[in-house]
Short mmCIF file of N, CA and C in Angstrom, two decimals:
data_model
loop_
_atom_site.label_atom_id
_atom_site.label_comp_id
_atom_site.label_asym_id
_atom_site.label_seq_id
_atom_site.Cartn_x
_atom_site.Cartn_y
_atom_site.Cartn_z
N UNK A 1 22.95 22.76 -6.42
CA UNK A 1 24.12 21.89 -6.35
C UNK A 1 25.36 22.74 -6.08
N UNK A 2 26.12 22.43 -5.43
CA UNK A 2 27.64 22.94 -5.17
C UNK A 2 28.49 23.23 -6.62
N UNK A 3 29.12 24.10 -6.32
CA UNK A 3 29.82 24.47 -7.65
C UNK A 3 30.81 23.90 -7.88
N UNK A 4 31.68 22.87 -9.05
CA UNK A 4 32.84 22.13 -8.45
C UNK A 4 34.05 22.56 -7.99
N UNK A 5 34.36 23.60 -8.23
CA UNK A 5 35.56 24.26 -7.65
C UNK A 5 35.65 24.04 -5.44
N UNK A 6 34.02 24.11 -5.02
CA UNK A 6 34.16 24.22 -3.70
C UNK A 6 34.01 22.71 -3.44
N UNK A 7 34.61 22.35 -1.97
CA UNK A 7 34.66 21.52 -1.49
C UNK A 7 33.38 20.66 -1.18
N UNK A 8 33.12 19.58 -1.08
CA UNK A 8 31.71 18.43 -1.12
C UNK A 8 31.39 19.18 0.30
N UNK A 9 29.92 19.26 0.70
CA UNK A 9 29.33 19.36 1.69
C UNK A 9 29.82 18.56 3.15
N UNK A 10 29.98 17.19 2.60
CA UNK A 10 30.52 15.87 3.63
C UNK A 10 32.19 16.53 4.46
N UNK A 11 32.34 17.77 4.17
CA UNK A 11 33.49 17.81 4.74
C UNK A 11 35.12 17.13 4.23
N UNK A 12 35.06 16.32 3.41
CA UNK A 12 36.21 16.28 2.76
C UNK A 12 36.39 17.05 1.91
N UNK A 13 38.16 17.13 1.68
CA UNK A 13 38.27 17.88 1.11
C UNK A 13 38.70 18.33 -0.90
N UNK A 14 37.49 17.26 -1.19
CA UNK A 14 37.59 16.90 -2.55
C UNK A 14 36.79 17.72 -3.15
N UNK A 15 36.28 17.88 -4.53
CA UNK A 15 35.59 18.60 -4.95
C UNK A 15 34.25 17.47 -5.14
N UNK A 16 33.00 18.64 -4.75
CA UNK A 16 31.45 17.57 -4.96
C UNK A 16 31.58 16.71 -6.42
N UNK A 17 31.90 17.13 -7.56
CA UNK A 17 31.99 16.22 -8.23
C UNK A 17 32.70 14.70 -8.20
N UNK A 18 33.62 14.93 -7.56
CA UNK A 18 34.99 14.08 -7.10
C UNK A 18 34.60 12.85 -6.08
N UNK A 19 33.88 13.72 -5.33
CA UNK A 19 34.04 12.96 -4.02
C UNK A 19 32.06 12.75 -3.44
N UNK A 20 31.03 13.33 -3.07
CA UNK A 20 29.66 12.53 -3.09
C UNK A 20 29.35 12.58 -4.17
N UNK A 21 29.55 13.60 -5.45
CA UNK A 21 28.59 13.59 -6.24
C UNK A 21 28.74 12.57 -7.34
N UNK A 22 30.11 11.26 -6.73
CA UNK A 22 29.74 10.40 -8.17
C UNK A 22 29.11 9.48 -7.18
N UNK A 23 28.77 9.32 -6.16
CA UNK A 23 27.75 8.42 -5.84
C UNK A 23 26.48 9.35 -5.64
N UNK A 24 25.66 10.20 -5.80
CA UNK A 24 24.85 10.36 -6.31
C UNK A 24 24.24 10.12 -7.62
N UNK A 25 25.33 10.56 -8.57
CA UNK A 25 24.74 10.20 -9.64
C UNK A 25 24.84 8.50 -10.02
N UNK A 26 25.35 7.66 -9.24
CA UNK A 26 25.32 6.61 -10.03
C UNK A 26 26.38 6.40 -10.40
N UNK A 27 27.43 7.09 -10.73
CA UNK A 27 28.57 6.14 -11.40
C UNK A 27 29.40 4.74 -10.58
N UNK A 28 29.62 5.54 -9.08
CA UNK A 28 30.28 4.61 -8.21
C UNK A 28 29.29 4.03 -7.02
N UNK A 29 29.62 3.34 -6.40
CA UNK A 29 28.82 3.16 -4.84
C UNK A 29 29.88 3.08 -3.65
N UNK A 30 29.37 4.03 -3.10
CA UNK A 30 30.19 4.58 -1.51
C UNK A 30 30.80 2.86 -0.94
N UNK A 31 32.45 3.08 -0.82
CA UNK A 31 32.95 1.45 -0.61
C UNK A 31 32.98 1.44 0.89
N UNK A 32 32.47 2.36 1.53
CA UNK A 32 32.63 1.84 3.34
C UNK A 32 30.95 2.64 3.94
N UNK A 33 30.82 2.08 5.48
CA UNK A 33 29.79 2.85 5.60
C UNK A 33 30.15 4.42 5.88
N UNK A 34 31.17 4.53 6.35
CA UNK A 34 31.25 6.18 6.61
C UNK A 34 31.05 7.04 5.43
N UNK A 35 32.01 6.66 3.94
CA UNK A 35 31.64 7.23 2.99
C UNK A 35 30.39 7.55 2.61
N UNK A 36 29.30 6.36 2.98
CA UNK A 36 27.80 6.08 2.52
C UNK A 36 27.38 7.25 3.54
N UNK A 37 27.97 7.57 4.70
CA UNK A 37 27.11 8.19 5.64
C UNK A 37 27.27 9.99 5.02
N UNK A 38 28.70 9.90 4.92
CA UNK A 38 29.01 11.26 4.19
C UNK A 38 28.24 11.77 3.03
N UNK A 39 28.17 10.10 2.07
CA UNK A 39 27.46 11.30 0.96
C UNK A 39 25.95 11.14 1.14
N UNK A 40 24.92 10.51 1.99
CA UNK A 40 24.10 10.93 2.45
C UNK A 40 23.39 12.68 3.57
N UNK A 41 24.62 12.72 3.89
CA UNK A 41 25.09 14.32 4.09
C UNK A 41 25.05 15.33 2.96
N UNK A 42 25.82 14.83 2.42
CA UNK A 42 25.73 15.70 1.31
C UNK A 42 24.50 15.56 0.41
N UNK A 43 23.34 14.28 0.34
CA UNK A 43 22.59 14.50 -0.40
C UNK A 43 21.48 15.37 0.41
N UNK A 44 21.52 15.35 1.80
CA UNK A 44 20.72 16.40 2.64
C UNK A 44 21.04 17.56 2.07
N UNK A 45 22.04 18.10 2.05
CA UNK A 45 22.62 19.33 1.62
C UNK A 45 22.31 19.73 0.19
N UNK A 46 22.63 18.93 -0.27
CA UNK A 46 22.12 19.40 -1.97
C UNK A 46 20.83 19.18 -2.41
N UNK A 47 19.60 18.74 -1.70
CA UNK A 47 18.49 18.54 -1.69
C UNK A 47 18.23 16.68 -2.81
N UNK A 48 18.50 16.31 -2.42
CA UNK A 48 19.54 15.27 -3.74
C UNK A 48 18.27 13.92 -2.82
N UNK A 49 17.33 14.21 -2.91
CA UNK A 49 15.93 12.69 -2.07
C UNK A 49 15.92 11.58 -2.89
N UNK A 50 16.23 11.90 -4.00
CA UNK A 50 16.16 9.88 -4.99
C UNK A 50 17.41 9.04 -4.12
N UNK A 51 19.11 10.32 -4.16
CA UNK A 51 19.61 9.51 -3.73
C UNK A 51 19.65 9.32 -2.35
N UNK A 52 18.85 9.83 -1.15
CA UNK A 52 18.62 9.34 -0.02
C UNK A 52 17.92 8.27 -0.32
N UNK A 53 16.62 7.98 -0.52
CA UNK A 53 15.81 6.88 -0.75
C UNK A 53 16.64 5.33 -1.58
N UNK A 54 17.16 5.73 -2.22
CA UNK A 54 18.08 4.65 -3.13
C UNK A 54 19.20 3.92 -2.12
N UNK A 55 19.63 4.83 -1.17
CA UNK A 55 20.84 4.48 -0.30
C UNK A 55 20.04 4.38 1.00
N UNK A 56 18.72 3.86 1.21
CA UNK A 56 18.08 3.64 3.18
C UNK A 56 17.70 2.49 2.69
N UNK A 57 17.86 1.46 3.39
CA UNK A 57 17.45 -0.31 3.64
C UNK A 57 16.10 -0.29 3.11
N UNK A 58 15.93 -1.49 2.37
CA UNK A 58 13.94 -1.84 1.74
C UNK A 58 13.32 -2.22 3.14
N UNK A 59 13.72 -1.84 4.04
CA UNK A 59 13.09 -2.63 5.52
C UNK A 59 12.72 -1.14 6.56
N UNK A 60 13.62 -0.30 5.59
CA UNK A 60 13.21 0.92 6.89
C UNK A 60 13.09 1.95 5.83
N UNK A 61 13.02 2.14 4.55
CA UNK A 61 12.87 3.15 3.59
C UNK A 61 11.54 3.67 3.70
N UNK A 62 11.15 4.91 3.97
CA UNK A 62 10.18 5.38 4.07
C UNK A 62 9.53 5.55 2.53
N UNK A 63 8.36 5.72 2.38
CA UNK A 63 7.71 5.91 1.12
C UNK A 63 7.76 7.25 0.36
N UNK A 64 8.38 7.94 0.72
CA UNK A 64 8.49 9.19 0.43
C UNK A 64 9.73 9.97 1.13
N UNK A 65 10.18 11.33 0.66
CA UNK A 65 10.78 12.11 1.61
C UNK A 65 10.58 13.29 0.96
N UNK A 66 10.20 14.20 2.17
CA UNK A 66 9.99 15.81 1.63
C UNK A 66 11.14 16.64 2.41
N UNK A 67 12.05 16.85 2.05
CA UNK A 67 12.63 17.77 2.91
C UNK A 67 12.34 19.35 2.94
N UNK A 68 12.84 19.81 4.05
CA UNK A 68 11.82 21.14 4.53
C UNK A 68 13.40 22.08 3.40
N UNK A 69 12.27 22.82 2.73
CA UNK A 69 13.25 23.71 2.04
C UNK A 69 14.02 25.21 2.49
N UNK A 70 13.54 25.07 4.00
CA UNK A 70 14.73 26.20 5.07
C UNK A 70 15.85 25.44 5.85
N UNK A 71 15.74 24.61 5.80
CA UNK A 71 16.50 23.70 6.60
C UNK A 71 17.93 23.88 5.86
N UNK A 72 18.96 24.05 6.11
CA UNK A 72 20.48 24.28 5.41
C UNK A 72 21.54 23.18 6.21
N UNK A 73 21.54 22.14 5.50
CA UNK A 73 22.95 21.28 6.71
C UNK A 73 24.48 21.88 6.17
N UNK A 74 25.04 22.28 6.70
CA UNK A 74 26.07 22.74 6.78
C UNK A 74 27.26 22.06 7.25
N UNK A 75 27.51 21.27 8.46
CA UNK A 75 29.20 20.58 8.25
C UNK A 75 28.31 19.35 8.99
N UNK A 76 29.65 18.61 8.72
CA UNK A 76 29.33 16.88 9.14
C UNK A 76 29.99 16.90 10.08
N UNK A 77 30.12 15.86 11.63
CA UNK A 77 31.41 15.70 12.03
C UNK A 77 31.49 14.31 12.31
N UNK A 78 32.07 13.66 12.11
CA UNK A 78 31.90 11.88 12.29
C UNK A 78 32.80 11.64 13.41
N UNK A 79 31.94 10.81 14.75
CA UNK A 79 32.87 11.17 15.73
C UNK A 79 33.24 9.74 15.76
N UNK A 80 32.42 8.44 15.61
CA UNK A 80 33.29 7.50 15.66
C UNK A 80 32.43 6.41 14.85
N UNK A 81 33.34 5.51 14.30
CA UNK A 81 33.01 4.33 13.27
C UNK A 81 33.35 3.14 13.60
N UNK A 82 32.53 2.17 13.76
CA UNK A 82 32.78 0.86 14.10
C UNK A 82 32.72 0.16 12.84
N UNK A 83 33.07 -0.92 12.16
CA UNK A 83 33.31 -2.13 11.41
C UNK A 83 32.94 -0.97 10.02
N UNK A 84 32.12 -1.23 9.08
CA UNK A 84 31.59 -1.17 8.07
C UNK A 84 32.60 -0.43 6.90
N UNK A 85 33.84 -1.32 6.68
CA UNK A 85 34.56 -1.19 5.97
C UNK A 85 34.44 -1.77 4.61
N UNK A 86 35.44 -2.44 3.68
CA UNK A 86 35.41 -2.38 2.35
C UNK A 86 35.03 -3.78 2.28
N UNK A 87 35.11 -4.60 3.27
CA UNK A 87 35.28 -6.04 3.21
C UNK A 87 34.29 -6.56 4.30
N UNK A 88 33.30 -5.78 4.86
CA UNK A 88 32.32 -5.87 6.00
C UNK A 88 30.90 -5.77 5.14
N UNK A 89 29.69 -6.37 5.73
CA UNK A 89 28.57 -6.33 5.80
C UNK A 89 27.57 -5.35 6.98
N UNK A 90 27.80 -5.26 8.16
CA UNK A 90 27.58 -4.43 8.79
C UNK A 90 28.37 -3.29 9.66
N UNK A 91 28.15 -2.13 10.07
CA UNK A 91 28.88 -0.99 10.76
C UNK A 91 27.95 -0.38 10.95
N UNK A 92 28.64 0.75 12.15
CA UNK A 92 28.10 1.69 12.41
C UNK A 92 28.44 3.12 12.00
N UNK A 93 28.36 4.11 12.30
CA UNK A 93 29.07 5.63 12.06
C UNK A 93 27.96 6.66 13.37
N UNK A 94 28.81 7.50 14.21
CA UNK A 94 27.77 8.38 15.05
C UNK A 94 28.51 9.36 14.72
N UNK A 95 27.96 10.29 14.42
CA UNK A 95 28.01 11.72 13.72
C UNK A 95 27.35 13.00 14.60
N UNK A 96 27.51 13.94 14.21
CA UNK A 96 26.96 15.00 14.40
C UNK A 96 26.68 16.12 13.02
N UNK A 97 25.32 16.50 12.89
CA UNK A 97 25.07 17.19 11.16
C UNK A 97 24.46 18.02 11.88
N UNK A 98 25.11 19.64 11.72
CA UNK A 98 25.00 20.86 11.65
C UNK A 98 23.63 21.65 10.83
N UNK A 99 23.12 22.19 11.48
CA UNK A 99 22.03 22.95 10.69
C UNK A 99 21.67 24.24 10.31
N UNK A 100 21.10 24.78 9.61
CA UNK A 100 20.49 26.44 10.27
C UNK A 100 19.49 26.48 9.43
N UNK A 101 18.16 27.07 10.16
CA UNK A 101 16.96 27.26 9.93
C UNK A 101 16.36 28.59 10.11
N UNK A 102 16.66 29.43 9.11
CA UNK A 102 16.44 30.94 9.23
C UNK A 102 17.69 31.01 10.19
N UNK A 103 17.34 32.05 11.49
CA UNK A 103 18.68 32.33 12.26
C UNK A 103 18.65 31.37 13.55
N UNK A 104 18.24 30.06 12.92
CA UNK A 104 18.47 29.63 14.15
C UNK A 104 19.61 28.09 13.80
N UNK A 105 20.84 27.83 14.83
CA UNK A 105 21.60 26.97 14.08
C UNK A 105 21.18 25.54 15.37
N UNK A 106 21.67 24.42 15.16
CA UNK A 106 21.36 23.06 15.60
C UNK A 106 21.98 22.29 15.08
N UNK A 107 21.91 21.07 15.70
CA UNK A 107 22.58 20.11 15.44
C UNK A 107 22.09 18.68 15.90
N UNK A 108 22.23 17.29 14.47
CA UNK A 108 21.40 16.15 14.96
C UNK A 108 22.63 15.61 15.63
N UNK A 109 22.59 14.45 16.24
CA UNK A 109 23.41 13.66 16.79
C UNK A 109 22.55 12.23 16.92
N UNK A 110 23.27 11.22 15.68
CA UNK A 110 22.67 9.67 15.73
C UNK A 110 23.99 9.30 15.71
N UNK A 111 23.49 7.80 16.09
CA UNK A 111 24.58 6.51 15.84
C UNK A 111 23.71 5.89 14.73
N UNK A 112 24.26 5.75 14.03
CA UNK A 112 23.46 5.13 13.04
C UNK A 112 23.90 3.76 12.72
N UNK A 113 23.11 2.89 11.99
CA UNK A 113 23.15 1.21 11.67
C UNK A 113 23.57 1.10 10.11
N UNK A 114 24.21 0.88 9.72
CA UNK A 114 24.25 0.51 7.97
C UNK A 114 24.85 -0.89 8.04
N UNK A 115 24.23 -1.04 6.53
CA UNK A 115 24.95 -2.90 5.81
C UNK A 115 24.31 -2.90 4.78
N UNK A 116 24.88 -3.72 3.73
CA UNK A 116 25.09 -3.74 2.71
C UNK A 116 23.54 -4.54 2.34
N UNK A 117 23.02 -4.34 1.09
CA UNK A 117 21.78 -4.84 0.96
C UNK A 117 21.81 -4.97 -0.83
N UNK A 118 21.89 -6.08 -1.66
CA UNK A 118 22.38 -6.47 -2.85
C UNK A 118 23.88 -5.82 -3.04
N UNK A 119 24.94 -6.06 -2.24
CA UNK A 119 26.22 -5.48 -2.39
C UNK A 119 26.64 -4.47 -2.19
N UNK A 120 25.54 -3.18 -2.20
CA UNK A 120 25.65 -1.73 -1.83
C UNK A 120 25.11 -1.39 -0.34
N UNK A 121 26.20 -0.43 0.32
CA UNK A 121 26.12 0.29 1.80
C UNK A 121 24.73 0.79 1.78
N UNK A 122 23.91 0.77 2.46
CA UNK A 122 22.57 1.29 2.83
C UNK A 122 22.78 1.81 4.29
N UNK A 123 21.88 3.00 4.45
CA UNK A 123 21.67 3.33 5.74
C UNK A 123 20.33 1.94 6.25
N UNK A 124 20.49 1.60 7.35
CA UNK A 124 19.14 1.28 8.41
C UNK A 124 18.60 2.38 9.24
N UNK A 125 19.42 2.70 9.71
CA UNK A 125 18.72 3.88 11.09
C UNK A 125 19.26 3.76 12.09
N UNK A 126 18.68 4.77 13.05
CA UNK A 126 19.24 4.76 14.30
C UNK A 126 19.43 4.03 15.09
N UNK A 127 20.73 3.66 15.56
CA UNK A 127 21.38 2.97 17.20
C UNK A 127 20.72 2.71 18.29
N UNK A 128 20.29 4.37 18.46
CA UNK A 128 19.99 5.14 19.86
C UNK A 128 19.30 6.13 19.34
N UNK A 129 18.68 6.58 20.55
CA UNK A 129 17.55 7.88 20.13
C UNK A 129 18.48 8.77 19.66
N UNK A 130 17.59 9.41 18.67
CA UNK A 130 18.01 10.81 17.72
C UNK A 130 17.64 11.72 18.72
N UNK A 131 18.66 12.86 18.84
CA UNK A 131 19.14 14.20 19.53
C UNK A 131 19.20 15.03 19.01
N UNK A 132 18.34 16.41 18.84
CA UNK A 132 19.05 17.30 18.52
C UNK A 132 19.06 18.55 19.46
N UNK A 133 19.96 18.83 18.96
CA UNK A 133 20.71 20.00 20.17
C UNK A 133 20.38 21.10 20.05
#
């Protein structure tokens, strides 16, 4: 886990406790989809899989998730957001999430689908085909 003094993984500039890590743990739920998309970033980053699985749609949630333990995501960049604000049911967010795998660095690039599913932001999935660079 990030130490709280340094900044959340998601690129803002709050501290992880502050800013993804109270929607990881449960206290709050991410109020737009970009936030939801950010601290799904950050739960890549902190190895954090209950709260990926807890925050992906009952329609596209996979049964499992193993993430590969070389894999390092490193910065977010959110290039553009359609609807999925405080007062919306569906949006989008297309991003770009930074990687490095031993010495080698990459990058995904989705548009992704979210909406709200019992009141809370859920990811769906991809727009458009997943890219990585």
């Amino acid at each position: 886990m990030p130490t709280p003094a340094l900044p959340c993984p998601c690129g803002l500039p709050a501290a992880y406790p502050e800013c993804c890590g109270r929607f990881h743990s449960g206290d709050r739920q991410a109020p737009t989809a970009e936030l939801l998309m950010r601290s799904r970033f950050s739960a890549f980053a902190v190895g954090d899989t209950a709260y990926l699985l807890r925050s992906w749609h009952s329609s596209t949630r996979p049964a499992a998730l193993d993430l590969d333990p070389g894999q390092r995501w490193e910065r977010l960049e959110i290039l553009a957001t359609e609807r999925g604000g405080m007062f919306e049911t569906e949006g989008s967010v297309e991003f770009r999430a930074h990687y490095r795998e031993g010495r080698h660095t990459g990058s995904l690039h989705e548009h992704s689908a979210f909406a709200r599913e019992t009141g809370a932001w859920v990811y769906v999935g991809p727009l458009s085909p997943v890219d990585f660079d």
